[in-house]
Amino acid sequence: MIKVANICCIGAGYVGGPTMAVIADRCPKIDVNVVDIDEERIKKWNDKDLKNLPVYEPGLAEIIERCRNVNLHFSNSIKEKIHDADMVFISVNTPTKKKGLGAGKASDLRWVEESARQVAKFSSGHTIVVEKSTLPVRTAEVIQSILRSSEEDNELNGISFNVLSNPEFLAEGTAIKDLENPDRVLIGGDNLEAMNALHAIYSRWVSKEKILFTNIWSSELAKLTANAFLAQRISSINSIAAMCEATGADVREVSRAIGTDSRIGSKFLDSGPGFGGSCFKKDILNLVYLAEYFGLNEVANFWESVVNLNNWHQNRISKLVVKKLFGTVTGKKIVVLGFAFKANTNDTRESAAIQICKDLMDEGAEIWIHDPKVNKLQIEKDLNIGKIYNRDSEENKPINKNGRWQFSKNFDIFDNAHAVLMLTEWDEYKNIDWEGISKRMVNPSWVFDARSIVDPIKVKKANLNLWRVGDGTSK
Ligand code: UDX
Ligand code: ADP
């Protein structure tokens, strides 16, 4: 049995940081080292003030406090930590390619490739390499071939590798809970000894029947498929939300009715402003690219429509806001509540709020954004202010010719607003004093609730017009 006493994780991001924190917490005898090329990020992981950690996840700060500098270390010492490790996790970013072959769909593997090269160069003895980043199917092959050439060069030094796929299914906002109590842990590989070594780590806190062994390609494809199925459910329910609005039905009632069918299940049936997050779109486009590559065009079209529906749905919301505000939002103040792609995270990657705010600014609106966890700098980057951008055209076109935006961490932003648009389901938005706010807004004014979190009776009692996603009952 291969014994693992020292782990190195390349990539201290949303996946690497929390995953390694939980491994360190549950395996006190293993030394866990998280390394990153980004010095600022590592500084934040080592910040004494736990509020400054680069990733916000409920329960994470407590683990960092317990384990940091005990058996959990964050550093930029990539070479040294790879050298000392028995097991290396690759947990680096794999965004969609912007240029070249497969642009717009395939994943950009340059960071994975670079990590594999670092492992090939710096490791010593036998090393188990675990791919943790979400990757296109057959990426393990790329990693294997880089490592194999290093094995050949280093035959005399006794350097050897096994590659495993161990995709992460954690969702942001519940990362610690998902890591501590996963539905399953997937270990893909072709070497039983290496697979057992990883199994031994997880089985310290995960029951054995939840740890599944598969071949490496099934493991990679299972991860893409899980995300594609989840995203598909959201596009499905969002498409039905539009039907509800048109027909007088209520999407919450429809969700409840179909969710009680045990074959369908009740989770992931909340209509919202469209799915965001770093995974869904990227993973589906990966699947589309793969299907096209194998000449499976119908399969590619099927999955691509899930992303197309999501884009359409986001656009539908911004158009609807303009239409309800008498066809123009030029110079009108709109308060946007929530910028994160969902509650309980500071992550804004692919957040529906980005496109919706851009579209409204494009129409000349003055946007006031509030979010309890996202910072102003992040929003500035996401809105790409000063740069040029247009959703529908390949050639760039200026945005926010007339529109402006402001950010506020406090709630004192409703004066003279024409509308409040709710895009993230933060708890603090669930009990807003609508009567008080209504008095400060322009009359007539609107609440657009894209997350179904307001109490409609209270909003209407406050003399505000209300639109809720998928609510056709007021027709
Ligand atoms: C997802 C997968 O859930 C996770 O297993 C995988 O490892 C990474 O991708 P994440 O992106 O963190 O996790 O968030 P998730 O909770 O899945 O939500 C994704 C998006 O769908 C969010 O924008 C969320 O608001 C939206 N959503 C989710 C809905 O609109 N309705 C729902 O019912 C559920
Ligand atoms: P994820 O959501 O998959 O965790 P992130 O973008 O949050 O993705 O984190 C990935 C991290 O990987 C980043 O902090 C990035 O700096 C780091 N990284 C990328 N390439 C390398 C590399 N070759 N060596 C070390 N760290 C790397």
Short mmCIF file of C-alpha atoms in Angstrom, two decimals, residues 61-473:
data_model
loop_
_atom_site.label_atom_id
_atom_site.label_comp_id
_atom_site.label_asym_id
_atom_site.label_seq_id
_atom_site.Cartn_x
_atom_site.Cartn_y
_atom_site.Cartn_z
CA ALA A 61 -12.25 30.36 8.32
CA GLU A 62 -12.71 28.09 11.35
CA ILE A 63 -10.80 25.26 9.64
CA ILE A 64 -8.05 27.62 8.52
CA GLU A 65 -7.73 28.85 12.09
CA ARG A 66 -7.40 25.26 13.37
CA CYS A 67 -5.00 23.89 10.76
CA ARG A 68 -3.00 26.72 9.25
CA ASN A 69 0.68 26.42 10.05
CA VAL A 70 -0.06 23.15 11.85
CA ASN A 71 -0.45 20.70 8.96
CA LEU A 72 -1.83 23.12 6.36
CA HIS A 73 0.54 25.56 4.68
CA PHE A 74 0.08 28.11 1.90
CA SER A 75 3.14 29.24 -0.05
CA ASN A 76 4.67 30.11 -3.39
CA SER A 77 7.38 27.46 -2.94
CA ILE A 78 6.17 25.38 -5.83
CA LYS A 79 9.42 23.58 -6.56
CA GLU A 80 10.15 22.58 -2.97
CA LYS A 81 6.62 21.44 -2.13
CA ILE A 82 6.27 19.33 -5.28
CA HIS A 83 9.64 17.76 -4.54
CA ASP A 84 8.54 16.72 -1.03
CA ALA A 85 5.10 15.44 -2.00
CA ASP A 86 3.89 11.83 -2.29
CA MET A 87 0.70 13.06 -3.90
CA VAL A 88 0.18 16.19 -6.02
CA PHE A 89 -3.29 17.59 -6.72
CA ILE A 90 -3.63 19.77 -9.80
CA SER A 91 -6.32 22.32 -9.03
CA VAL A 92 -5.61 25.17 -11.41
CA ASN A 93 -7.95 27.27 -13.53
CA THR A 94 -9.23 25.87 -16.83
CA PRO A 95 -11.21 28.69 -18.46
CA THR A 96 -12.75 28.44 -21.91
CA LYS A 97 -10.25 29.17 -24.69
CA LYS A 98 -10.49 32.68 -26.06
CA LYS A 99 -8.38 32.14 -29.18
CA GLY A 100 -7.29 29.45 -31.58
CA LEU A 101 -8.61 25.95 -32.16
CA GLY A 102 -11.80 25.35 -30.18
CA ALA A 103 -12.05 29.02 -29.11
CA GLY A 104 -15.26 29.76 -27.20
CA LYS A 105 -15.84 26.11 -26.35
CA ALA A 106 -12.76 24.06 -25.51
CA SER A 107 -10.96 24.53 -22.21
CA ASP A 108 -7.67 26.34 -22.14
CA LEU A 109 -5.33 23.74 -20.73
CA ARG A 110 -2.20 25.83 -20.57
CA TRP A 111 -2.23 26.02 -16.75
CA VAL A 112 -2.80 22.28 -16.42
CA GLU A 113 -0.01 21.56 -18.87
CA GLU A 114 2.30 23.95 -17.05
CA SER A 115 1.47 22.25 -13.74
CA ALA A 116 2.19 18.82 -15.22
CA ARG A 117 5.53 20.10 -16.45
CA GLN A 118 6.33 21.46 -13.00
CA VAL A 119 5.51 18.07 -11.47
CA ALA A 120 7.64 16.32 -14.10
CA LYS A 121 10.54 18.63 -13.34
CA PHE A 122 10.51 18.87 -9.56
CA SER A 123 9.10 15.62 -8.18
CA SER A 124 11.17 12.93 -6.57
CA GLY A 125 10.55 9.18 -6.11
CA HIS A 126 7.04 7.90 -6.80
CA THR A 127 4.31 10.55 -7.08
CA ILE A 128 0.58 10.14 -7.47
CA VAL A 129 -0.80 12.99 -9.57
CA VAL A 130 -4.47 13.74 -9.05
CA GLU A 131 -6.40 15.90 -11.49
CA LYS A 132 -8.86 17.95 -9.49
CA SER A 133 -9.63 20.78 -11.91
CA THR A 134 -12.66 20.17 -14.11
CA LEU A 135 -11.16 19.07 -17.35
CA PRO A 136 -12.20 17.93 -20.76
CA VAL A 137 -12.31 14.18 -21.19
CA ARG A 138 -8.91 12.65 -21.97
CA THR A 139 -6.90 15.41 -20.27
CA ALA A 140 -5.34 12.78 -18.04
CA GLU A 141 -3.75 11.57 -21.25
CA VAL A 142 -2.00 14.92 -21.69
CA ILE A 143 -0.76 14.84 -18.11
CA GLN A 144 0.31 11.21 -18.47
CA SER A 145 2.28 11.83 -21.63
CA ILE A 146 4.15 14.77 -20.08
CA LEU A 147 4.95 12.70 -17.00
CA ARG A 148 5.87 9.62 -19.02
CA SER A 149 8.55 11.49 -20.93
CA SER A 150 9.96 12.63 -17.60
CA GLU A 151 9.90 9.03 -16.33
CA GLU A 152 11.92 7.97 -19.35
CA ASP A 153 14.46 10.76 -18.79
CA ASN A 154 14.75 9.90 -15.11
CA GLU A 155 14.64 6.16 -15.15
CA LEU A 156 17.87 5.90 -13.20
CA ASN A 157 16.67 8.29 -10.48
CA GLY A 158 13.68 6.09 -9.70
CA ILE A 159 11.13 8.76 -10.62
CA SER A 160 7.67 7.42 -11.47
CA PHE A 161 4.05 8.56 -11.54
CA ASN A 162 0.44 7.44 -11.44
CA VAL A 163 -2.31 9.72 -12.71
CA LEU A 164 -5.79 9.71 -11.15
CA SER A 165 -8.91 11.70 -11.86
CA ASN A 166 -10.74 12.85 -8.75
CA PRO A 167 -13.25 15.50 -9.84
CA GLU A 168 -14.64 17.89 -7.28
CA PHE A 169 -18.41 18.18 -6.95
CA LEU A 170 -18.48 20.89 -4.30
CA ALA A 171 -20.79 23.81 -4.87
CA GLU A 172 -19.69 27.26 -3.80
CA GLY A 173 -21.36 28.59 -0.70
CA THR A 174 -21.71 25.07 0.66
CA ALA A 175 -18.17 23.92 -0.15
CA ILE A 176 -17.22 22.85 3.37
CA LYS A 177 -20.48 21.00 3.94
CA ASP A 178 -20.15 19.29 0.53
CA LEU A 179 -16.53 18.31 1.22
CA GLU A 180 -17.27 17.03 4.71
CA ASN A 181 -20.33 15.13 3.67
CA PRO A 182 -20.14 14.41 -0.08
CA ASP A 183 -22.81 12.47 -2.01
CA ARG A 184 -19.93 10.53 -3.52
CA VAL A 185 -16.21 10.70 -4.14
CA LEU A 186 -15.11 9.63 -7.58
CA ILE A 187 -11.70 8.13 -8.15
CA GLY A 188 -10.81 7.33 -11.75
CA GLY A 189 -7.65 5.49 -12.63
CA ASP A 190 -6.00 2.35 -13.90
CA ASN A 191 -3.66 1.60 -11.02
CA LEU A 192 -5.38 0.03 -8.04
CA GLU A 193 -2.56 0.77 -5.62
CA ALA A 194 -2.66 4.49 -6.38
CA MET A 195 -6.47 4.49 -6.26
CA ASN A 196 -6.36 2.80 -2.86
CA ALA A 197 -3.91 5.42 -1.57
CA LEU A 198 -6.41 8.17 -2.40
CA HIS A 199 -9.25 6.04 -1.07
CA ALA A 200 -7.40 5.77 2.26
CA ILE A 201 -7.38 9.57 2.56
CA TYR A 202 -11.08 10.06 1.88
CA SER A 203 -12.16 7.05 3.93
CA ARG A 204 -10.98 8.86 7.04
CA TRP A 205 -14.26 10.74 6.95
CA VAL A 206 -16.35 9.46 4.00
CA SER A 207 -18.12 6.12 4.24
CA LYS A 208 -16.64 3.49 1.94
CA GLU A 209 -19.77 2.89 -0.14
CA LYS A 210 -19.68 6.53 -1.22
CA ILE A 211 -16.21 6.23 -2.71
CA LEU A 212 -16.58 5.04 -6.29
CA PHE A 213 -13.84 3.63 -8.49
CA THR A 214 -14.16 4.06 -12.27
CA ASN A 215 -11.85 4.14 -15.22
CA ILE A 216 -10.20 7.49 -15.75
CA TRP A 217 -12.31 8.57 -18.74
CA SER A 218 -15.61 7.74 -17.03
CA SER A 219 -14.54 9.84 -14.08
CA GLU A 220 -13.71 12.83 -16.29
CA LEU A 221 -16.91 12.47 -18.31
CA ALA A 222 -19.05 11.99 -15.17
CA LYS A 223 -17.99 15.39 -13.90
CA LEU A 224 -18.97 17.16 -17.14
CA THR A 225 -22.20 15.19 -17.28
CA ALA A 226 -23.19 16.03 -13.69
CA ASN A 227 -22.78 19.73 -14.35
CA ALA A 228 -24.52 19.51 -17.74
CA PHE A 229 -27.53 17.75 -16.14
CA LEU A 230 -27.74 20.30 -13.33
CA ALA A 231 -27.52 23.25 -15.71
CA GLN A 232 -30.07 21.62 -17.97
CA ARG A 233 -32.55 21.50 -15.09
CA ILE A 234 -32.14 25.23 -14.55
CA SER A 235 -32.60 26.09 -18.22
CA SER A 236 -35.62 23.79 -18.25
CA ILE A 237 -37.28 25.50 -15.30
CA ASN A 238 -36.35 28.97 -16.58
CA SER A 239 -37.96 28.15 -19.92
CA ILE A 240 -41.08 27.08 -18.03
CA ALA A 241 -40.95 30.34 -16.02
CA ALA A 242 -41.40 32.25 -19.27
CA MET A 243 -44.31 29.95 -20.13
CA CYS A 244 -45.84 30.61 -16.71
CA GLU A 245 -45.63 34.35 -17.18
CA ALA A 246 -47.33 33.99 -20.55
CA THR A 247 -50.11 31.65 -19.43
CA GLY A 248 -51.02 32.74 -15.90
CA ALA A 249 -49.31 29.81 -14.18
CA ASP A 250 -46.83 30.13 -11.31
CA VAL A 251 -43.43 28.50 -11.70
CA ARG A 252 -43.13 27.85 -7.95
CA GLU A 253 -46.32 25.81 -8.07
CA VAL A 254 -45.18 23.98 -11.18
CA SER A 255 -41.78 23.23 -9.55
CA ARG A 256 -43.47 21.89 -6.45
CA ALA A 257 -45.83 19.79 -8.48
CA ILE A 258 -43.15 18.17 -10.63
CA GLY A 259 -40.59 17.98 -7.80
CA THR A 260 -42.79 15.61 -5.80
CA ASP A 261 -42.33 13.03 -8.56
CA SER A 262 -39.55 10.97 -7.04
CA ARG A 263 -38.09 10.35 -10.50
CA ILE A 264 -37.64 14.10 -11.02
CA GLY A 265 -36.84 15.16 -7.44
CA SER A 266 -37.31 18.58 -5.89
CA LYS A 267 -33.79 20.03 -5.96
CA PHE A 268 -32.46 22.46 -8.57
CA LEU A 269 -35.88 23.55 -9.72
CA ASP A 270 -35.76 27.20 -8.62
CA SER A 271 -36.21 29.60 -11.47
CA GLY A 272 -33.76 32.51 -11.20
CA PRO A 273 -31.95 35.06 -13.36
CA GLY A 274 -30.05 32.31 -15.22
CA PHE A 275 -27.26 30.06 -14.00
CA GLY A 276 -23.79 31.44 -13.38
CA GLY A 277 -20.64 30.16 -11.73
CA SER A 278 -17.36 29.04 -13.15
CA CYS A 279 -18.45 25.53 -14.09
CA PHE A 280 -21.79 25.11 -15.79
CA LYS A 281 -21.26 27.05 -18.98
CA LYS A 282 -17.65 26.00 -19.32
CA ASP A 283 -18.38 22.33 -18.79
CA ILE A 284 -21.32 22.25 -21.18
CA LEU A 285 -19.27 23.98 -23.87
CA ASN A 286 -16.57 21.40 -23.28
CA LEU A 287 -19.11 18.68 -23.83
CA VAL A 288 -20.33 20.43 -26.98
CA TYR A 289 -16.79 20.70 -28.29
CA LEU A 290 -16.15 17.04 -27.60
CA ALA A 291 -19.39 15.98 -29.30
CA GLU A 292 -18.56 18.09 -32.35
CA TYR A 293 -15.08 16.60 -32.43
CA PHE A 294 -16.58 13.12 -32.61
CA GLY A 295 -19.08 14.20 -35.28
CA LEU A 296 -22.05 13.91 -32.88
CA ASN A 297 -23.72 17.10 -34.04
CA GLU A 298 -27.17 16.39 -32.63
CA VAL A 299 -25.62 15.76 -29.24
CA ALA A 300 -23.64 19.00 -29.53
CA ASN A 301 -26.77 20.98 -30.49
CA PHE A 302 -28.78 19.47 -27.66
CA TRP A 303 -26.32 20.58 -24.98
CA GLU A 304 -25.54 23.93 -26.60
CA SER A 305 -29.22 24.83 -26.40
CA VAL A 306 -28.95 24.72 -22.60
CA VAL A 307 -26.43 27.59 -22.74
CA ASN A 308 -28.39 29.44 -25.43
CA LEU A 309 -31.55 29.32 -23.33
CA ASN A 310 -29.60 30.71 -20.36
CA ASN A 311 -28.31 33.66 -22.42
CA TRP A 312 -31.78 34.31 -23.76
CA HIS A 313 -33.28 34.22 -20.28
CA GLN A 314 -30.81 36.78 -18.87
CA ASN A 315 -31.48 39.04 -21.81
CA ARG A 316 -35.23 38.57 -21.35
CA ILE A 317 -34.96 39.95 -17.80
CA SER A 318 -33.13 43.14 -18.75
CA LYS A 319 -35.53 43.74 -21.65
CA LEU A 320 -38.48 43.21 -19.36
CA VAL A 321 -37.18 45.79 -16.86
CA VAL A 322 -36.87 48.35 -19.65
CA LYS A 323 -40.36 47.55 -20.94
CA LYS A 324 -42.00 47.88 -17.52
CA LEU A 325 -40.25 51.20 -16.90
CA PHE A 326 -42.22 52.69 -19.79
CA GLY A 327 -39.79 51.56 -22.48
CA THR A 328 -36.82 53.59 -21.32
CA VAL A 329 -34.36 53.51 -18.43
CA THR A 330 -32.18 56.38 -19.63
CA GLY A 331 -31.05 58.34 -16.58
CA LYS A 332 -33.22 56.22 -14.28
CA LYS A 333 -31.78 54.89 -11.05
CA ILE A 334 -32.09 51.14 -10.65
CA VAL A 335 -30.94 49.46 -7.44
CA VAL A 336 -29.44 46.03 -8.08
CA LEU A 337 -29.45 43.78 -5.02
CA GLY A 338 -26.83 41.05 -5.35
CA PHE A 339 -23.94 40.63 -7.77
CA ALA A 340 -22.54 37.22 -6.75
CA PHE A 341 -23.68 34.35 -8.99
CA LYS A 342 -25.55 32.92 -6.00
CA ALA A 343 -25.80 33.57 -2.25
CA ASN A 344 -23.08 32.75 0.29
CA THR A 345 -20.16 33.28 -2.05
CA ASN A 346 -18.08 36.27 -3.14
CA ASP A 347 -17.61 34.69 -6.57
CA THR A 348 -19.00 36.59 -9.55
CA ARG A 349 -17.75 34.37 -12.37
CA GLU A 350 -20.45 34.14 -15.08
CA SER A 351 -22.93 35.79 -12.71
CA ALA A 352 -26.18 36.69 -14.46
CA ALA A 353 -25.82 40.11 -12.81
CA ILE A 354 -22.89 40.97 -15.09
CA GLN A 355 -24.82 40.71 -18.34
CA ILE A 356 -28.03 42.14 -16.92
CA CYS A 357 -26.23 45.21 -15.51
CA LYS A 358 -24.32 45.71 -18.76
CA ASP A 359 -27.53 45.52 -20.76
CA LEU A 360 -29.26 48.05 -18.49
CA MET A 361 -26.30 50.43 -18.61
CA ASP A 362 -26.28 50.02 -22.35
CA GLU A 363 -29.84 51.35 -22.21
CA GLY A 364 -28.59 54.35 -20.21
CA ALA A 365 -29.66 53.31 -16.72
CA GLU A 366 -27.89 54.48 -13.59
CA ILE A 367 -27.15 51.33 -11.62
CA TRP A 368 -26.58 51.20 -7.86
CA ILE A 369 -25.21 47.82 -6.90
CA HIS A 370 -25.28 46.28 -3.45
CA ASP A 371 -23.72 42.97 -2.47
CA PRO A 372 -22.72 41.91 1.04
CA LYS A 373 -19.64 39.95 -0.03
CA VAL A 374 -18.48 41.08 -3.48
CA ASN A 375 -16.13 44.06 -3.52
CA LYS A 376 -16.14 47.08 -5.78
CA LEU A 377 -12.93 46.21 -7.57
CA GLN A 378 -14.36 42.87 -8.66
CA ILE A 379 -17.49 44.54 -10.03
CA GLU A 380 -15.34 47.05 -11.88
CA LYS A 381 -13.46 44.19 -13.53
CA ASP A 382 -16.64 42.33 -14.38
CA LEU A 383 -18.40 45.34 -15.87
CA ASN A 384 -15.28 46.07 -17.85
CA ILE A 385 -15.77 49.80 -17.49
CA GLY A 386 -13.76 51.83 -19.89
CA LYS A 387 -13.35 48.85 -22.16
CA ILE A 388 -15.63 47.97 -25.00
CA TYR A 389 -18.04 45.14 -25.13
CA ASN A 390 -21.17 43.92 -26.80
CA ARG A 391 -23.03 40.67 -26.20
CA ASP A 392 -24.39 40.01 -29.68
CA SER A 393 -21.62 41.08 -31.93
CA GLU A 394 -18.17 39.75 -32.58
CA GLU A 395 -16.84 43.26 -33.12
CA ASN A 396 -16.69 45.28 -29.95
CA LYS A 397 -19.11 48.10 -29.47
CA PRO A 398 -18.99 50.71 -26.70
CA ILE A 399 -21.15 50.05 -23.68
CA ASN A 400 -22.57 52.35 -21.05
CA LYS A 401 -22.48 55.35 -23.37
CA ASN A 402 -24.96 56.96 -21.04
CA GLY A 403 -25.22 54.53 -18.17
CA ARG A 404 -23.29 54.78 -14.91
CA TRP A 405 -22.86 52.57 -11.90
CA GLN A 406 -22.14 52.93 -8.24
CA PHE A 407 -21.43 50.41 -5.54
CA SER A 408 -22.55 50.49 -1.96
CA LYS A 409 -21.90 48.18 0.97
CA ASN A 410 -24.71 49.73 2.99
CA PHE A 411 -28.40 49.76 2.37
CA ASP A 412 -28.93 53.48 2.14
CA ILE A 413 -29.34 53.54 -1.63
CA PHE A 414 -33.03 53.62 -2.43
CA ASP A 415 -33.61 57.40 -2.66
CA ASN A 416 -35.21 58.34 -5.97
CA ALA A 417 -34.84 54.85 -7.42
CA HIS A 418 -37.27 53.80 -10.14
CA ALA A 419 -36.78 50.10 -9.51
CA VAL A 420 -35.13 47.48 -7.34
CA LEU A 421 -33.83 44.43 -9.18
CA MET A 422 -33.03 41.38 -7.03
CA LEU A 423 -30.44 39.10 -8.59
CA THR A 424 -28.85 37.14 -5.71
CA GLU A 425 -30.81 35.36 -3.00
CA TRP A 426 -28.89 36.73 0.01
CA ASP A 427 -30.70 36.21 3.32
CA GLU A 428 -30.56 39.92 4.14
CA TYR A 429 -32.77 40.62 1.12
CA LYS A 430 -35.57 38.42 2.39
CA ASN A 431 -36.84 40.78 5.07
CA ILE A 432 -36.53 44.20 3.54
CA ASP A 433 -38.69 46.99 4.95
CA TRP A 434 -40.55 47.69 1.72
CA GLU A 435 -42.89 50.25 3.32
CA GLY A 436 -39.90 52.38 4.35
CA ILE A 437 -38.10 51.99 1.05
CA SER A 438 -41.16 52.70 -1.03
CA LYS A 439 -41.47 56.19 0.48
CA ARG A 440 -37.98 57.03 -0.77
CA MET A 441 -38.45 55.74 -4.29
CA VAL A 442 -39.95 57.48 -7.30
CA ASN A 443 -43.66 56.90 -7.79
CA PRO A 444 -44.66 54.60 -9.48
CA SER A 445 -41.80 52.24 -8.87
CA TRP A 446 -41.03 48.58 -9.37
CA VAL A 447 -39.54 45.59 -7.61
CA PHE A 448 -38.18 42.98 -10.03
CA ASP A 449 -37.57 39.81 -8.08
CA ALA A 450 -35.57 37.38 -10.22
CA ARG A 451 -35.02 35.05 -7.23
CA SER A 452 -38.51 34.83 -5.75
CA ILE A 453 -37.37 35.91 -2.32
CA VAL A 454 -39.69 38.80 -1.49
CA ASP A 455 -43.01 38.51 0.27
CA PRO A 456 -45.39 39.65 -2.51
CA ILE A 457 -48.05 40.78 -0.04
CA LYS A 458 -45.62 43.11 1.75
CA VAL A 459 -44.30 44.55 -1.51
CA LYS A 460 -47.74 45.24 -2.89
CA LYS A 461 -48.91 46.67 0.44
CA ALA A 462 -46.02 49.12 0.22
CA ASN A 463 -47.57 50.38 -3.00
CA LEU A 464 -44.82 49.00 -5.22
CA ASN A 465 -45.35 47.21 -8.51
CA LEU A 466 -43.98 43.69 -8.44
CA TRP A 467 -42.63 41.35 -11.10
CA ARG A 468 -41.49 37.92 -9.97
CA VAL A 469 -39.80 35.45 -12.23
CA GLY A 470 -42.26 32.88 -13.50
CA ASP A 471 -45.26 34.48 -11.81
CA GLY A 472 -48.10 34.78 -14.29
CA THR A 473 -50.81 35.02 -11.64
#
